[in-house]
Every structure is written in C-alpha cells, then in structure tokens.
Coordinates of C-alpha atoms in Angstrom, one line a residue:
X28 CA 91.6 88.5 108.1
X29 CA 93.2 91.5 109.3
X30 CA 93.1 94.7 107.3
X31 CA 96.6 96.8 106.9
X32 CA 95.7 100.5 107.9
X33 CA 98.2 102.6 106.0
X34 CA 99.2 106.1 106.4
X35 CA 98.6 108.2 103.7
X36 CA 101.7 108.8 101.4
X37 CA 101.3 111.4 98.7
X38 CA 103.1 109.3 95.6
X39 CA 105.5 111.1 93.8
X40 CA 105.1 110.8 90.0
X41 CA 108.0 109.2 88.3
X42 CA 107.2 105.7 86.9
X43 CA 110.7 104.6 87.9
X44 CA 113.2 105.9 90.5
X45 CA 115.9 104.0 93.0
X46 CA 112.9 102.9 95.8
X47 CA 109.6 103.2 94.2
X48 CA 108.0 102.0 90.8
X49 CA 104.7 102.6 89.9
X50 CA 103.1 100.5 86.6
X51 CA 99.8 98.9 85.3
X52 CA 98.3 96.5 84.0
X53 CA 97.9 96.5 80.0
X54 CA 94.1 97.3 80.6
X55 CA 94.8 99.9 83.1
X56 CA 92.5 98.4 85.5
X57 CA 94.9 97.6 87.6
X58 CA 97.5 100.1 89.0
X59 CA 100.4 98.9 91.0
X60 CA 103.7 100.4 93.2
X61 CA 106.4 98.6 94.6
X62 CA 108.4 100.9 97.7
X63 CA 110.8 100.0 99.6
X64 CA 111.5 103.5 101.6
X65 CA 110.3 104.2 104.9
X66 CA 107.2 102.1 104.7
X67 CA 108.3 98.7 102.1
X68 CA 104.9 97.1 100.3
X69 CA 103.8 96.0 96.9
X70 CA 100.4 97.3 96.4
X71 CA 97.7 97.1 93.7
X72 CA 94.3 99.3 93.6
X73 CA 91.6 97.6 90.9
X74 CA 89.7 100.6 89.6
X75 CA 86.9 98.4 88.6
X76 CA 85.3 95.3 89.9
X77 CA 82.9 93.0 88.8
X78 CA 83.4 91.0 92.6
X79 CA 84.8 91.9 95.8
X80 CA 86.0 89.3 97.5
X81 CA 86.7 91.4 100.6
X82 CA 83.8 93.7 100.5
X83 CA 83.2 93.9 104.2
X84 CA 85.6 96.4 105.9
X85 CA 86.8 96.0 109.2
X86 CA 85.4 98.2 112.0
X87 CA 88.4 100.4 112.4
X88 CA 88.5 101.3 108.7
X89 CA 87.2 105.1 107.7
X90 CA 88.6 105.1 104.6
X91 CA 88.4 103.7 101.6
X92 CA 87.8 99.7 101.6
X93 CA 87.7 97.2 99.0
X94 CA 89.6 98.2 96.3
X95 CA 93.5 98.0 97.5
X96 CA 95.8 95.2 97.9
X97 CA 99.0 95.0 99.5
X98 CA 101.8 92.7 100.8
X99 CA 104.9 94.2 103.0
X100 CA 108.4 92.2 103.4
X101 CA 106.8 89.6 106.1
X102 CA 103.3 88.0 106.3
X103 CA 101.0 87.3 103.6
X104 CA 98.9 89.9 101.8
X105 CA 95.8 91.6 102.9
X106 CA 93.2 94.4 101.7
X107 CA 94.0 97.7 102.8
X108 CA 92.8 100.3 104.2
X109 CA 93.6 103.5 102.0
X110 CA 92.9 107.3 101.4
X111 CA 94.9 107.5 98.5
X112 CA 95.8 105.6 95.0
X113 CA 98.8 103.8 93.4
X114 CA 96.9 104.9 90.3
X115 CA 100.1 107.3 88.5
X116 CA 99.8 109.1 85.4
X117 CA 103.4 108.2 84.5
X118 CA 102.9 104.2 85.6
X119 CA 104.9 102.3 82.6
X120 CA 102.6 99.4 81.3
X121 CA 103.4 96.3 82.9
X122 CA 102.7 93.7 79.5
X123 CA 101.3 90.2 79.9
X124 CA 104.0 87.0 80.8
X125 CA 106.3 90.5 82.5
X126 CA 107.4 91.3 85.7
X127 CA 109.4 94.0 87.5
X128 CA 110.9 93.5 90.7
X129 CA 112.2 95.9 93.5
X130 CA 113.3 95.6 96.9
X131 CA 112.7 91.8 97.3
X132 CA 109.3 92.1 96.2
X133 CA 107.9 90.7 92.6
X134 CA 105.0 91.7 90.6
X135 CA 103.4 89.7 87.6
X136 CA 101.4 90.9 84.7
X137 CA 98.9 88.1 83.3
X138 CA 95.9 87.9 81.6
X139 CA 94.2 86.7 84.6
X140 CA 95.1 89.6 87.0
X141 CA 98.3 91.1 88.8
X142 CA 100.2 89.1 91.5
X143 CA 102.5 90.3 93.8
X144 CA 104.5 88.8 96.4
X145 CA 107.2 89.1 99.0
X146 CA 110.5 87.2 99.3
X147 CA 108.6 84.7 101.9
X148 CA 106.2 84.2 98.7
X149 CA 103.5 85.5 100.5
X150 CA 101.1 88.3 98.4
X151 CA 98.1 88.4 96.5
X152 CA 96.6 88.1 93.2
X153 CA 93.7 90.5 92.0
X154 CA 91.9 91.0 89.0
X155 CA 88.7 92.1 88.1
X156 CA 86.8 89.4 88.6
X157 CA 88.7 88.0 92.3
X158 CA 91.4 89.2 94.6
X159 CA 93.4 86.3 96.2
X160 CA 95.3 86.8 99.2
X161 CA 98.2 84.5 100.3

C-alpha cells in the first residue's frame, strides 16, 4: 500500500470554521480534521494503540509513521506520513452513533473506532485496537 507523504500544515485552532473542522472521539483517543482548502483530506491520528496494523513505514518516510490516517476526495485511504497532529485543543467531541460532514467527506463516531470516508466511499476505519483502510 502506498503511504500519502503530506506537507506539514500548522492547524489553526478553531474546532469549526467554513473549510476545516477538527473533533474527537468521546475517549479522546482519536483526533480527527476534515479540510477541504488547498490540500482536501479527512484525517485521524490514534494517540494510543494497542496494534498497528501498518507498523512498517515505507522507505521514503522520515517522519512520523504509524499513527495517522487519511483519505483525500479520490482513492481509498491510506497511513500517512506526518510531522504534525490533527490533535486540537478546541476539537468538539464527536459522540457515539454522530457524524459531521464537510466538503464531501463523512466521519463516524462509534464505539468501535472513527470511520471516515470520501464521496467514492473510499476511507478508513481506526480504532485502538485496528486501523482499516478502504
């Protein structure tokens, strides 16, 4: 599987504005953004795993590895390759059974993880116990 190489973005702070949301899981495990500026994704970082399911980074990944998730407005998600975090002080709590939705993307709250997808349906799923990609 190919791994997305992103640039890094400093993330502004609001929890809600006109082309970004940030939010979290009720846990706060998982933090999540939707964007749909200059560079459109739905992404989620797990602070804590108990199991990677990508824990092997590709070779042309210095960064961080393992821990970020992300889908943009075509293809199906992938791991990403990151220097930053979604993680945002100001995220609103995304509740189990809710979803909030941005840009043509859509992300899930459950019980069993966060899933985010694309308007093609393609995403991911991560929790943290798994991280599905789709």
């Amino acid at each position: 599987m190919k791994a997305l190489v992103l640039p890094l973005v400093l993330l502004a702070s609001p929890a809600l504005a006109d082309d970004l949301v940030f939010f979290r899981s009720p846990t706060g495990n998982i933090a999540c953004m939707i964007a749909t500026g200059d560079y459109p994704a739905a992404r989620c970082d797990v602070m804590q795993v108990t199991r990677l399911s990508y824990s092997v980074p590709p070779a042309d990944c210095d960064l961080d590895w393992g821990h970020a998730f992300e889908v943009g407005p075509v293809g199906k998600g992938a791991p990403a390759c990151v220097g930053n975090t979604v993680a945002s002080p100001d995220a609103m709590e995304l509740g189990y059974g809710q979803s909030v939705e941005l840009g043509g993307f859509r992300c899930q709250s459950e019980k069993s993880g966060m899933t985010c997808v694309n308007g093609q349906g393609h995403g991911f799923t991560v929790s943290k116990a798994a991280q599905k990609m789709f």
